[in-house]
Amino acid sequence: ARWGVKVDTKCQIDDCGAPSNLAHLLNNCQKLLDRYRFWHDSVLSHIVQKVIENKETSMNVYADLDGWRINGGTVPSDLVATGQMPDIVLLDKQKKMIVLLELTVPFDSSISSFKSSEDRKTDRYDRLTLDLKALGYKALNMPLEIGSRGVITARNHTVLATLCGICHIKNIKLLRRTLGKIALVASHRIYLARRSNEWSGGQLVKA
């Protein structure tokens, strides 16, 4: 394993007992979904923070995080009726522009895992994107994948560059490095708790 200690051959979490490896521990154990949510929200929170710090005042930001939802979702109901909840929605009614960003955390051993996540999330929000375009909005469907060990592929470099351009975030390289670091630290916490049925990740990982 990357952190110098071998992963158990069998998952140590109660009621799992599946054959274990790093991919199972960091991404695939159905008993650890709260830990994966901790990882996901740590990365998502930093993206939201950077957007808020740099965006134009005409842009509204909604996110699937405490304090950032609108009526329990992320898409304003006065815009379009939907039960879908992209992780981040950036809405500028003055410019008639909306960005739907969905963050996924694949295991980063192969490009195929990133591609699979991209295709799945693109398809998920394709109908919503078309509905928004029908309302006259420039709608961007932007899946973002950051590997559970901090890997960011070339395609996702481009996604982050697009986001930075829209929100006027100047230091793209710093954002990439920071997101990769947050991902790695969050995964390390999950790794350290691999034999514990109790989980308290504490506060979200900060830069």
PDB file of N, CA, C and O in Angstrom, residues 14 32 37 54 69 71 85 95-96 99-100 106 131 157-158 164 177 190 194 199:
ATOM      1  N   ASP A  14     -17.313  -5.029  10.252  1.00  0.00           N
ATOM      2  CA  ASP A  14     -18.396  -5.963  10.561  1.00  0.00           C
ATOM      3  C   ASP A  14     -19.380  -6.072   9.404  1.00  0.00           C
ATOM      4  O   ASP A  14     -19.708  -5.073   8.747  1.00  0.00           O
ATOM      5  N   LEU A  32     -18.778   1.349   4.178  1.00  0.00           N
ATOM      6  CA  LEU A  32     -17.977   2.543   4.458  1.00  0.00           C
ATOM      7  C   LEU A  32     -18.478   3.781   3.716  1.00  0.00           C
ATOM      8  O   LEU A  32     -17.722   4.724   3.496  1.00  0.00           O
ATOM      9  N   ARG A  37     -18.312   9.572   1.859  1.00  0.00           N
ATOM     10  CA  ARG A  37     -18.990  10.876   1.839  1.00  0.00           C
ATOM     11  C   ARG A  37     -18.095  11.939   2.464  1.00  0.00           C
ATOM     12  O   ARG A  37     -18.045  13.080   1.992  1.00  0.00           O
ATOM     13  N   ASN A  54     -14.039  33.959  -5.534  1.00  0.00           N
ATOM     14  CA  ASN A  54     -13.603  34.572  -6.789  1.00  0.00           C
ATOM     15  C   ASN A  54     -14.721  34.897  -7.782  1.00  0.00           C
ATOM     16  O   ASN A  54     -14.486  35.643  -8.729  1.00  0.00           O
ATOM     17  N   ARG A  69     -27.669  24.213   0.187  1.00  0.00           N
ATOM     18  CA  ARG A  69     -28.790  23.723  -0.606  1.00  0.00           C
ATOM     19  C   ARG A  69     -29.897  24.775  -0.669  1.00  0.00           C
ATOM     20  O   ARG A  69     -29.955  25.673   0.167  1.00  0.00           O
ATOM     21  N   ASN A  71     -34.014  24.785  -0.841  1.00  0.00           N
ATOM     22  CA  ASN A  71     -35.213  23.944  -0.727  1.00  0.00           C
ATOM     23  C   ASN A  71     -34.868  22.460  -0.784  1.00  0.00           C
ATOM     24  O   ASN A  71     -35.577  21.661  -1.404  1.00  0.00           O
ATOM     25  N   MET A  85     -29.934  16.329  -8.217  1.00  0.00           N
ATOM     26  CA  MET A  85     -29.171  17.202  -7.344  1.00  0.00           C
ATOM     27  C   MET A  85     -27.687  17.138  -7.706  1.00  0.00           C
ATOM     28  O   MET A  85     -26.922  16.417  -7.073  1.00  0.00           O
ATOM     29  N   LYS A  95     -26.395  36.435 -17.174  1.00  0.00           N
ATOM     30  CA  LYS A  95     -25.700  35.923 -18.359  1.00  0.00           C
ATOM     31  C   LYS A  95     -26.404  34.720 -18.972  1.00  0.00           C
ATOM     32  O   LYS A  95     -25.934  34.197 -19.993  1.00  0.00           O
ATOM     33  N   LYS A  96     -27.513  34.279 -18.337  1.00  0.00           N
ATOM     34  CA  LYS A  96     -28.238  33.094 -18.802  1.00  0.00           C
ATOM     35  C   LYS A  96     -27.281  31.899 -18.925  1.00  0.00           C
ATOM     36  O   LYS A  96     -27.243  31.211 -19.943  1.00  0.00           O
ATOM     37  N   VAL A  99     -23.994  26.071 -14.691  1.00  0.00           N
ATOM     38  CA  VAL A  99     -23.005  24.993 -14.692  1.00  0.00           C
ATOM     39  C   VAL A  99     -23.473  23.909 -13.727  1.00  0.00           C
ATOM     40  O   VAL A  99     -23.802  24.203 -12.573  1.00  0.00           O
ATOM     41  N   LEU A 100     -23.515  22.674 -14.202  1.00  0.00           N
ATOM     42  CA  LEU A 100     -23.826  21.521 -13.365  1.00  0.00           C
ATOM     43  C   LEU A 100     -22.541  20.725 -13.193  1.00  0.00           C
ATOM     44  O   LEU A 100     -22.016  20.163 -14.156  1.00  0.00           O
ATOM     45  N   PRO A 106     -13.314   8.019  -8.235  1.00  0.00           N
ATOM     46  CA  PRO A 106     -12.956   6.659  -8.661  1.00  0.00           C
ATOM     47  C   PRO A 106     -11.634   6.211  -8.063  1.00  0.00           C
ATOM     48  O   PRO A 106     -10.822   7.043  -7.647  1.00  0.00           O
ATOM     49  N   ASP A 131     -32.988  20.362 -20.883  1.00  0.00           N
ATOM     50  CA  ASP A 131     -34.123  21.154 -20.410  1.00  0.00           C
ATOM     51  C   ASP A 131     -33.713  22.603 -20.147  1.00  0.00           C
ATOM     52  O   ASP A 131     -34.459  23.543 -20.454  1.00  0.00           O
ATOM     53  N   HIS A 157      -8.005  18.090 -15.585  1.00  0.00           N
ATOM     54  CA  HIS A 157      -7.290  19.368 -15.593  1.00  0.00           C
ATOM     55  C   HIS A 157      -8.088  20.383 -16.407  1.00  0.00           C
ATOM     56  O   HIS A 157      -8.237  21.547 -16.010  1.00  0.00           O
ATOM     57  N   THR A 158      -8.606  19.936 -17.549  1.00  0.00           N
ATOM     58  CA  THR A 158      -9.377  20.824 -18.424  1.00  0.00           C
ATOM     59  C   THR A 158     -10.686  21.254 -17.765  1.00  0.00           C
ATOM     60  O   THR A 158     -11.090  22.425 -17.864  1.00  0.00           O
ATOM     61  N   CYS A 164     -12.279  27.389 -13.428  1.00  0.00           N
ATOM     62  CA  CYS A 164     -11.505  28.563 -13.006  1.00  0.00           C
ATOM     63  C   CYS A 164     -11.779  29.749 -13.920  1.00  0.00           C
ATOM     64  O   CYS A 164     -11.866  30.898 -13.462  1.00  0.00           O
ATOM     65  N   ARG A 177      -3.329  21.161  -7.133  1.00  0.00           N
ATOM     66  CA  ARG A 177      -2.474  20.566  -6.089  1.00  0.00           C
ATOM     67  C   ARG A 177      -3.235  20.419  -4.782  1.00  0.00           C
ATOM     68  O   ARG A 177      -3.132  19.390  -4.095  1.00  0.00           O
ATOM     69  N   ILE A 190      -9.203   7.336   6.046  1.00  0.00           N
ATOM     70  CA  ILE A 190     -10.011   6.134   5.852  1.00  0.00           C
ATOM     71  C   ILE A 190      -9.135   4.885   6.013  1.00  0.00           C
ATOM     72  O   ILE A 190      -9.531   3.909   6.648  1.00  0.00           O
ATOM     73  N   ARG A 194      -9.175   1.466   8.932  1.00  0.00           N
ATOM     74  CA  ARG A 194      -9.629   0.307   8.158  1.00  0.00           C
ATOM     75  C   ARG A 194     -10.079  -0.864   9.022  1.00  0.00           C
ATOM     76  O   ARG A 194     -10.831  -1.729   8.554  1.00  0.00           O
ATOM     77  N   TRP A 199     -16.588   5.287  13.220  1.00  0.00           N
ATOM     78  CA  TRP A 199     -15.984   6.282  12.333  1.00  0.00           C
ATOM     79  C   TRP A 199     -16.387   7.685  12.747  1.00  0.00           C
ATOM     80  O   TRP A 199     -17.561   7.995  12.901  1.00  0.00           O
TER      81      TRP A 199
END
